[in-house]
PDB file of C-alpha atoms in Angstrom:
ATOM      1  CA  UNK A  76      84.939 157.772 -26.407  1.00 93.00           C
ATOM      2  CA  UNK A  77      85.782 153.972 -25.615  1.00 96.00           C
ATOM      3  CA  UNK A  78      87.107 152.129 -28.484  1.00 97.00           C
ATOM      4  CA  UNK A  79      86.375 148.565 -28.208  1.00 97.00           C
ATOM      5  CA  UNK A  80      88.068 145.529 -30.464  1.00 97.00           C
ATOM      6  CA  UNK A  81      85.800 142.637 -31.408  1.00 97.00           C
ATOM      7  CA  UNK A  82      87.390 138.843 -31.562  1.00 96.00           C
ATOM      8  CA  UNK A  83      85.146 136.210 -32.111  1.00 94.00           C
ATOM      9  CA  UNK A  84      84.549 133.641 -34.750  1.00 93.00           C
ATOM     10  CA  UNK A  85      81.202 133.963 -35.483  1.00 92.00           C
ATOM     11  CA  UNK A  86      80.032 137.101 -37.507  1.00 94.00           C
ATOM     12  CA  UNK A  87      76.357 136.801 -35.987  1.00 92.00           C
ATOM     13  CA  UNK A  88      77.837 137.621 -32.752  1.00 90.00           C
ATOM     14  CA  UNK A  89      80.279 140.017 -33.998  1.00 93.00           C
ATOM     15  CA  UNK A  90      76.826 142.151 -35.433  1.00 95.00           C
ATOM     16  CA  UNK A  91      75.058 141.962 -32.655  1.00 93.00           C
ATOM     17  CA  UNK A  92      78.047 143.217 -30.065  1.00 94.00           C
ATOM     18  CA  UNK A  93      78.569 145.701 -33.040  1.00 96.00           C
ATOM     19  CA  UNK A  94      75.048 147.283 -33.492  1.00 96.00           C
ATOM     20  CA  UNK A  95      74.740 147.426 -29.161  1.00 95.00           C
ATOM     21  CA  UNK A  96      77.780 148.802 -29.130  1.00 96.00           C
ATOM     22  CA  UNK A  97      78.234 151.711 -31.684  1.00 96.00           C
ATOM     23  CA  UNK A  98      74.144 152.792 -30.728  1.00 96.00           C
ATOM     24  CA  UNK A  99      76.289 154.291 -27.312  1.00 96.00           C
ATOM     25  CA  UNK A 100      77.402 157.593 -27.663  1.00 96.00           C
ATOM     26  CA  UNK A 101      80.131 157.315 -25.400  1.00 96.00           C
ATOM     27  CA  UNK A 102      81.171 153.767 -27.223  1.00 96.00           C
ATOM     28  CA  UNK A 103      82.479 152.990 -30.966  1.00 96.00           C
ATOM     29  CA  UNK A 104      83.293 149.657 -31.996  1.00 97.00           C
ATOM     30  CA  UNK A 105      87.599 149.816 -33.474  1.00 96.00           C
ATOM     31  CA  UNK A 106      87.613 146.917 -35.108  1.00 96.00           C
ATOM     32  CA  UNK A 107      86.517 143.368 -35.349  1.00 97.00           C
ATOM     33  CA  UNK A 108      88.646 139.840 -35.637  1.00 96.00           C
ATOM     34  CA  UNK A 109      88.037 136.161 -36.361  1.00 95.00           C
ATOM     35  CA  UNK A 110      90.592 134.631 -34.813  1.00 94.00           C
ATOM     36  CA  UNK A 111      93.210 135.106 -32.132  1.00 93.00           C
ATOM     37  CA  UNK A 112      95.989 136.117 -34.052  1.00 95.00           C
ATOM     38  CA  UNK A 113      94.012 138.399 -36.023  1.00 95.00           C
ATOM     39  CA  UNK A 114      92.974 139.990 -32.639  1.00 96.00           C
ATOM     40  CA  UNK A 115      96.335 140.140 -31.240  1.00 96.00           C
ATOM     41  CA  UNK A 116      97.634 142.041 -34.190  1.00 96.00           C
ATOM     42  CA  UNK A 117      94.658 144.690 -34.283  1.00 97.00           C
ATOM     43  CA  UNK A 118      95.047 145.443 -30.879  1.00 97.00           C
ATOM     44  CA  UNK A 119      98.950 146.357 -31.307  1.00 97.00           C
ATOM     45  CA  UNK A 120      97.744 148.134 -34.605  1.00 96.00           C
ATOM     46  CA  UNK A 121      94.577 150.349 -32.416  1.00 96.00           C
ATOM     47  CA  UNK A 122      95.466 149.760 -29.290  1.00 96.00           C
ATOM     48  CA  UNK A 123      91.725 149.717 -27.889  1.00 97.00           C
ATOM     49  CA  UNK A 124      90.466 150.663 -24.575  1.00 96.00           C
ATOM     50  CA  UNK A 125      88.590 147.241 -24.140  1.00 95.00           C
ATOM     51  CA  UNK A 126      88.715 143.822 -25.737  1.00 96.00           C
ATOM     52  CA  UNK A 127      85.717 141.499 -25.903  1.00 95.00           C
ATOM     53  CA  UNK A 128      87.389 138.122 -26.929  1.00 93.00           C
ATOM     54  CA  UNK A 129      86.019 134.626 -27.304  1.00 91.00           C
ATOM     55  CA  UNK A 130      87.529 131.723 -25.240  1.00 87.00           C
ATOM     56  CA  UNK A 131      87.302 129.487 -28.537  1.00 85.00           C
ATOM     57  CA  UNK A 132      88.742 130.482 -31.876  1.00 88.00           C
ATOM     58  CA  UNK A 133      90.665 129.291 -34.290  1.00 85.00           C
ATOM     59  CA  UNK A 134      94.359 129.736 -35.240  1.00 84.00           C
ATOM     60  CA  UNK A 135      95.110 131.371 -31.503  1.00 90.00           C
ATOM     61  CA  UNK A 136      92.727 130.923 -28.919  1.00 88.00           C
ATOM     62  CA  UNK A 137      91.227 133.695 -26.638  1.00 90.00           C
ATOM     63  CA  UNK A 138      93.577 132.551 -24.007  1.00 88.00           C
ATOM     64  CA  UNK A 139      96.482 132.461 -25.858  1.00 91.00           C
ATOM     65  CA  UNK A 140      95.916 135.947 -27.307  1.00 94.00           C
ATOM     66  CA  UNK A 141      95.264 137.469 -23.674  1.00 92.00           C
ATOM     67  CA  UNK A 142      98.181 136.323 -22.249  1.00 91.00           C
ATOM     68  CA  UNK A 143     100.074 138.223 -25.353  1.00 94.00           C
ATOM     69  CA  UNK A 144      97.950 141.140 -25.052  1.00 94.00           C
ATOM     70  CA  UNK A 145      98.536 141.867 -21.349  1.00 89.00           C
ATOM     71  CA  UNK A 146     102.183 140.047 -21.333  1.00 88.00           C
ATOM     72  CA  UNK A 147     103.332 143.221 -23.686  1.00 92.00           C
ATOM     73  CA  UNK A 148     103.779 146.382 -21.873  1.00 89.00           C
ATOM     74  CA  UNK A 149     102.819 149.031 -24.505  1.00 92.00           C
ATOM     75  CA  UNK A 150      99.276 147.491 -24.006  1.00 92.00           C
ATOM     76  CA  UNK A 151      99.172 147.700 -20.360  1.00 87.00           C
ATOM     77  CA  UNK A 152      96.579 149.920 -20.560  1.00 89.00           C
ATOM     78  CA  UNK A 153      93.936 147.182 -23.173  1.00 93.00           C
ATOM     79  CA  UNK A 154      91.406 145.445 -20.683  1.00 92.00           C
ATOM     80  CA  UNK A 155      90.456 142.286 -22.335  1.00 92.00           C
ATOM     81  CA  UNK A 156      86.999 140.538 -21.208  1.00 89.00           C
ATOM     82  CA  UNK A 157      86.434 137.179 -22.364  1.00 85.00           C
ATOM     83  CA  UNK A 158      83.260 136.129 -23.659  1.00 84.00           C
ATOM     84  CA  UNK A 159      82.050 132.489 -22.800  1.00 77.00           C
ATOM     85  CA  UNK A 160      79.602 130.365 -23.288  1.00 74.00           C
ATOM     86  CA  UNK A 161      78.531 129.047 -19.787  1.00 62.00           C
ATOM     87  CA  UNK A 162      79.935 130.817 -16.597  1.00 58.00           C
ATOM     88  CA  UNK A 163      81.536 128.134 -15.377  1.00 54.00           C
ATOM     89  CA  UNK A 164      83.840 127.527 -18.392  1.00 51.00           C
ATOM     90  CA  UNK A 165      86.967 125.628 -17.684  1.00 61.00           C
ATOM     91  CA  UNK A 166      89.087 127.988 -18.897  1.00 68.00           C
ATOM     92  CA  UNK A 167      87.653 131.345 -16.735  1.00 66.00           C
ATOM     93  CA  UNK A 168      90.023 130.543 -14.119  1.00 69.00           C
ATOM     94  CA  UNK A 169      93.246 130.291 -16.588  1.00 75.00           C
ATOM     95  CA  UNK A 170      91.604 133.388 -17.980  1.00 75.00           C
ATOM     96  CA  UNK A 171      91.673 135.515 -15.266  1.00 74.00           C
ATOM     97  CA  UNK A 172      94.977 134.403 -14.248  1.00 73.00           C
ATOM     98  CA  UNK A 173      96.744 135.252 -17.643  1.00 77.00           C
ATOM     99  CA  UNK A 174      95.164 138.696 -16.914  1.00 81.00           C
ATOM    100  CA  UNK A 175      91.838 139.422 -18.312  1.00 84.00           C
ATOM    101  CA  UNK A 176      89.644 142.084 -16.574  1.00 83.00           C
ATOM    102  CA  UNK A 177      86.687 139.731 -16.069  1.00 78.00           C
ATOM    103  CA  UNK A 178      84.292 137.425 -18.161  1.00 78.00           C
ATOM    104  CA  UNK A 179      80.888 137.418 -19.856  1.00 80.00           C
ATOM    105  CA  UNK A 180      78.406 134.908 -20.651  1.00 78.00           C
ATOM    106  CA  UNK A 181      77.391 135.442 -24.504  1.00 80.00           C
ATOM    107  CA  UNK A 182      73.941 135.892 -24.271  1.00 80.00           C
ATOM    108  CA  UNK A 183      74.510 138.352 -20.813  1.00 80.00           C
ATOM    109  CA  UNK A 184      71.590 141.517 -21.176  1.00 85.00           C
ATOM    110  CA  UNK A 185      72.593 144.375 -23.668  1.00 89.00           C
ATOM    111  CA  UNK A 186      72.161 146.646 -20.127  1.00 88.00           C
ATOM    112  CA  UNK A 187      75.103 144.007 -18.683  1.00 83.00           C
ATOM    113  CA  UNK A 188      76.900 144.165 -21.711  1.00 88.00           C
ATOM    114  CA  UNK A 189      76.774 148.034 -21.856  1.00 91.00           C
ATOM    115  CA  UNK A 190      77.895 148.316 -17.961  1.00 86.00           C
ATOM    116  CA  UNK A 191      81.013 145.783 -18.310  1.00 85.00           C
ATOM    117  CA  UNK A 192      82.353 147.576 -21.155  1.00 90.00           C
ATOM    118  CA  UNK A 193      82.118 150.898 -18.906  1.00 89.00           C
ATOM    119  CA  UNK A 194      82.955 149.185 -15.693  1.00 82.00           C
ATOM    120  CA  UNK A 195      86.544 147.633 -16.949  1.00 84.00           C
ATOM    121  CA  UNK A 196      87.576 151.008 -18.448  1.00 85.00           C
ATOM    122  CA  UNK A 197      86.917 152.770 -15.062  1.00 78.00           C
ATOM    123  CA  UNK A 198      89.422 149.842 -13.614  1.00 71.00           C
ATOM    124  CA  UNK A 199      86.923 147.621 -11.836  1.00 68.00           C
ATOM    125  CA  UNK A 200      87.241 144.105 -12.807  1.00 64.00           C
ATOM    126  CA  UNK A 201      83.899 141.750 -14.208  1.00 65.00           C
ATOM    127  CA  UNK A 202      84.366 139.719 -10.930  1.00 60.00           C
ATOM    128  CA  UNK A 203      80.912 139.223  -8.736  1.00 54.00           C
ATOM    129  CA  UNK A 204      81.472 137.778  -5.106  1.00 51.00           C
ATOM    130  CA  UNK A 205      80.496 134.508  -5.681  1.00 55.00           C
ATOM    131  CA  UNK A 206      82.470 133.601  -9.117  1.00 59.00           C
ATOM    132  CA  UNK A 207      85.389 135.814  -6.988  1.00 58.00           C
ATOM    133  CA  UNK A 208      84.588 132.899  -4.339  1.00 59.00           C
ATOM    134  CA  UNK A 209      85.028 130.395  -6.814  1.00 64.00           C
ATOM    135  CA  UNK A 210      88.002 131.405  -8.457  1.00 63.00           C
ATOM    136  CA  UNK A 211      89.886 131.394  -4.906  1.00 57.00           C
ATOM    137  CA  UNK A 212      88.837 127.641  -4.694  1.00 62.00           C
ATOM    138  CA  UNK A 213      89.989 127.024  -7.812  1.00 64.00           C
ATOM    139  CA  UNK A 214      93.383 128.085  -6.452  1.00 60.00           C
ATOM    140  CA  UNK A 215      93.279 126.202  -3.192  1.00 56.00           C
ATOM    141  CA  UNK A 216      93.015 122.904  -5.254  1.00 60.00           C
ATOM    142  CA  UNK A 217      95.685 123.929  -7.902  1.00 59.00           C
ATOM    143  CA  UNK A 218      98.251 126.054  -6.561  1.00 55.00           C
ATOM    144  CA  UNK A 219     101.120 124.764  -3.792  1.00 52.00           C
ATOM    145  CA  UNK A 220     102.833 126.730  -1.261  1.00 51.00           C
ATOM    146  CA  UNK A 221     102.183 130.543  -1.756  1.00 52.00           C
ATOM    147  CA  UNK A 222     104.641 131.826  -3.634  1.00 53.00           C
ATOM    148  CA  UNK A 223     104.470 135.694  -3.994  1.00 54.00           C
ATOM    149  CA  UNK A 224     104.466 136.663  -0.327  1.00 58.00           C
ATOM    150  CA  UNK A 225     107.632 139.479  -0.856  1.00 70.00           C
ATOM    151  CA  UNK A 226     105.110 141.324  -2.407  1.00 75.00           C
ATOM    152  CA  UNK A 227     103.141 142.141   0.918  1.00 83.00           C
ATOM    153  CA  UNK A 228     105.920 144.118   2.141  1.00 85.00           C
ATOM    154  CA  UNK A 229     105.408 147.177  -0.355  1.00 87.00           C
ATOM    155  CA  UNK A 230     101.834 147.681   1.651  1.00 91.00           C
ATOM    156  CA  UNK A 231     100.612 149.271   4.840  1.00 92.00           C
ATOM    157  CA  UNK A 232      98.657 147.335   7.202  1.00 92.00           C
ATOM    158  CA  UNK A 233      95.318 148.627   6.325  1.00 94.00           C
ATOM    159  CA  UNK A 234      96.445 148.081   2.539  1.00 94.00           C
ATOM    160  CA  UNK A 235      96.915 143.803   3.737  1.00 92.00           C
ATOM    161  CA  UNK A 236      93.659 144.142   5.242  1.00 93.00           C
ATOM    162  CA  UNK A 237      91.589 145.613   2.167  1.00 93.00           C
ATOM    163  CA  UNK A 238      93.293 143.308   0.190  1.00 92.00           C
ATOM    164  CA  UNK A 239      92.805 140.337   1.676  1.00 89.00           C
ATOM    165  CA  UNK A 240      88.916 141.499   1.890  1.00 90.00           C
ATOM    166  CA  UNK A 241      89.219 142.087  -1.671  1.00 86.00           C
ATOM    167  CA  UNK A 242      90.540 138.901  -2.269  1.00 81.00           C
ATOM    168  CA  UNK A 243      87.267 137.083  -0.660  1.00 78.00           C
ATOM    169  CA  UNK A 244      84.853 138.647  -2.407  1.00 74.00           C
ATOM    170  CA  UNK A 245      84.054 142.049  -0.892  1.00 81.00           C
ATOM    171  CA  UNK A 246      82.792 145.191  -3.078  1.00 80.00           C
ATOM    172  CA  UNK A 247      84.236 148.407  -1.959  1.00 85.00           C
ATOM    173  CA  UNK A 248      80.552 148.993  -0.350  1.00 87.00           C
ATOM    174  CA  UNK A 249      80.880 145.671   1.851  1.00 88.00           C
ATOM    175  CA  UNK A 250      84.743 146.645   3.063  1.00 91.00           C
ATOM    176  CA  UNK A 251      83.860 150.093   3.861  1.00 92.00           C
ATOM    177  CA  UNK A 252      81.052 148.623   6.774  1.00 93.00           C
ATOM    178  CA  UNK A 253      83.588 145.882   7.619  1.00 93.00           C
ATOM    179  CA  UNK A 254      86.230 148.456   8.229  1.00 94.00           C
ATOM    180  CA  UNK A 255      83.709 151.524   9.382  1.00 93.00           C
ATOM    181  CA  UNK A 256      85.176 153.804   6.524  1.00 94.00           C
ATOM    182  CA  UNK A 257      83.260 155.684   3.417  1.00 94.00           C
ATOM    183  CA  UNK A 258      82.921 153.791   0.203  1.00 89.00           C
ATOM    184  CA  UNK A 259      85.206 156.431  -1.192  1.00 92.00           C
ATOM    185  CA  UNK A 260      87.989 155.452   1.549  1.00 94.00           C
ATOM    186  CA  UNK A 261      87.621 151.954   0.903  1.00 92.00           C
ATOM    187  CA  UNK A 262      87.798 152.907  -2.930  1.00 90.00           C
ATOM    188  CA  UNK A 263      91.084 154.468  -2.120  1.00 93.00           C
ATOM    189  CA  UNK A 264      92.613 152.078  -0.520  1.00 94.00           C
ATOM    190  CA  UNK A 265      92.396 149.592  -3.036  1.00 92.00           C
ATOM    191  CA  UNK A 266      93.414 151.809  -5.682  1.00 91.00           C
ATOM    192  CA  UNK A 267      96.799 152.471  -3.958  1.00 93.00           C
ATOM    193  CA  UNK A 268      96.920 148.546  -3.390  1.00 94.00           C
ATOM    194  CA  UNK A 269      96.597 147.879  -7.154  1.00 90.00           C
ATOM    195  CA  UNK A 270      99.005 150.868  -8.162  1.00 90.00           C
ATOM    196  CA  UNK A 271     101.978 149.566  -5.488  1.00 92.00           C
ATOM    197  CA  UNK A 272     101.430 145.811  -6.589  1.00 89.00           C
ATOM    198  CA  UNK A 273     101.244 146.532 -10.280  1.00 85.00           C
ATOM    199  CA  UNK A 274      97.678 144.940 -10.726  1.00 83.00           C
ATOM    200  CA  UNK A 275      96.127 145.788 -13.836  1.00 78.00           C
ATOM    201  CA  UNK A 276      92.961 145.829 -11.648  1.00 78.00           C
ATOM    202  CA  UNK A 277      90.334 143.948  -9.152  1.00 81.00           C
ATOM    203  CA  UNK A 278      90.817 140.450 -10.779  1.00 77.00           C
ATOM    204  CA  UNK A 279      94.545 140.697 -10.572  1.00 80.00           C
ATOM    205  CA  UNK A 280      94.962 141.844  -7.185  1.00 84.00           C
ATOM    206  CA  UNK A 281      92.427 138.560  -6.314  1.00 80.00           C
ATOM    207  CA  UNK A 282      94.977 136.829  -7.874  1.00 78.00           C
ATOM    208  CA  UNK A 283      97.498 137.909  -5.775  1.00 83.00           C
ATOM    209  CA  UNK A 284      96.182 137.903  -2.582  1.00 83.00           C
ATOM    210  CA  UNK A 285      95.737 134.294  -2.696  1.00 77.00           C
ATOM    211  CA  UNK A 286      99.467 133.701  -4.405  1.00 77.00           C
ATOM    212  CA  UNK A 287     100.516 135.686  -1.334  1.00 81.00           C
ATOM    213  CA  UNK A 288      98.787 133.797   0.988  1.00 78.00           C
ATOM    214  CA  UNK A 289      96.970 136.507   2.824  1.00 82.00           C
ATOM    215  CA  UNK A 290      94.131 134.419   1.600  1.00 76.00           C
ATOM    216  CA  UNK A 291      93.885 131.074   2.451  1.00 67.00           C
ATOM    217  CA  UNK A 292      91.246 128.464   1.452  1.00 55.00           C
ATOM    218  CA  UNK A 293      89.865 127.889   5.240  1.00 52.00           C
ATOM    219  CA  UNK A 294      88.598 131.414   4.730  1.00 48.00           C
ATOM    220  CA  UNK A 295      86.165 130.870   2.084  1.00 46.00           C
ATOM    221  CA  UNK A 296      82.903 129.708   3.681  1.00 42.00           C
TER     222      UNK A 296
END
């Protein structure tokens, strides 16, 4: 069963997440919160499988309250997914970096809904190739010098090359025919990537690719 926490501020929303949610008979809603702090301390309290937390509330932000949530090592294994209101909202990129699994937009298809909440559990990250794209740019204007390059030297060569692949945008399908390897190999490799990095998953290791510089902006297209 995957136990999911609730934070938003508005009830209405909280219902409707709720009543999707606890229909599933592999999902069961754990909890719900109004605010940030409130979410914070349920999630030490149930210690969820996923999170589905607002961008904007009150008393502690969704931001704030990610960034405690995945900052505190007895809850390395919550995957928080922000909700937002448009897909480009200027915090997504501050989101992903303070370690949330991925993002939704609010009024995303129950279907969506129902496949994020399963797809984050399973480790893969809420990322598609063109917000993944977008993200990377977002670095390129406001990061400096890479500054996690060390890190590279706990992987193999093929384990640079999926990652960097990973880092532009490419599904496990798309780096299996750019490498001529099975889904399941490519699948593989980036699982072993994640586990010798210390990602928390997909969005993470994007993250670190580019703070690595094995991806650069001239490669985004």
């Amino acid at each position: 069963m995957i136990r999911v926490l609730l934070a938003d501020d508005q009830a209405l929303v909280r219902a409707g997440f709720r009543a999707l949610l606890d229909a599933q008979p592999d999902i069961e809603v754990a909890a719900e919160a109004a605010d940030g702090a409130e979410a914070v301390r349920r999630i030490r309290e149930l210690r969820p499988d996923v999170v589905l937390m607002d961008i904007r509330m009150p008393a502690l932000d969704g931001l704030e309250a990610t960034r405690q949530v995945t900052g505190d090592p007895g809850l390395k294994d919550v995957r928080v997914v922000m909700l937002t209101t448009f897909e480009l909202d200027e915090y997504v990129f501050e989101a992903i970096r303070s370690g949330a699994s991925g993002f939704l937009v609010k009024d995303t298809e129950p279907d969506e809904l129902l496949r994020a909440v399963r797809a984050v559990v399973a480790g893969d990250a809420l990322l598609s190739p063109g917000v993944t794209r977008r993200l990377i740019s977002e670095f390129a204007s406001r990061s400096k010098e890479p500054a996690a390059a060390g890190v590279l030297g706990r992987l193999t060569e093929r384990e640079r090359e999926v990652m960097a692949l990973v880092g532009i945008g490419l599904s496990n399908e798309e780096i299996a025919r750019r490498l001529v390897v099975s889904p399941l190999t490519a699948k593989t490799h980036v699982s072993r990537t994640m586990v010798k990095l210390g990602a928390r998953d997909r969005a993470q290791l994007v993250v670190l690719a580019y703070e690595s510089g094995l991806v650069r902006p001239g490669w985004l297209g």
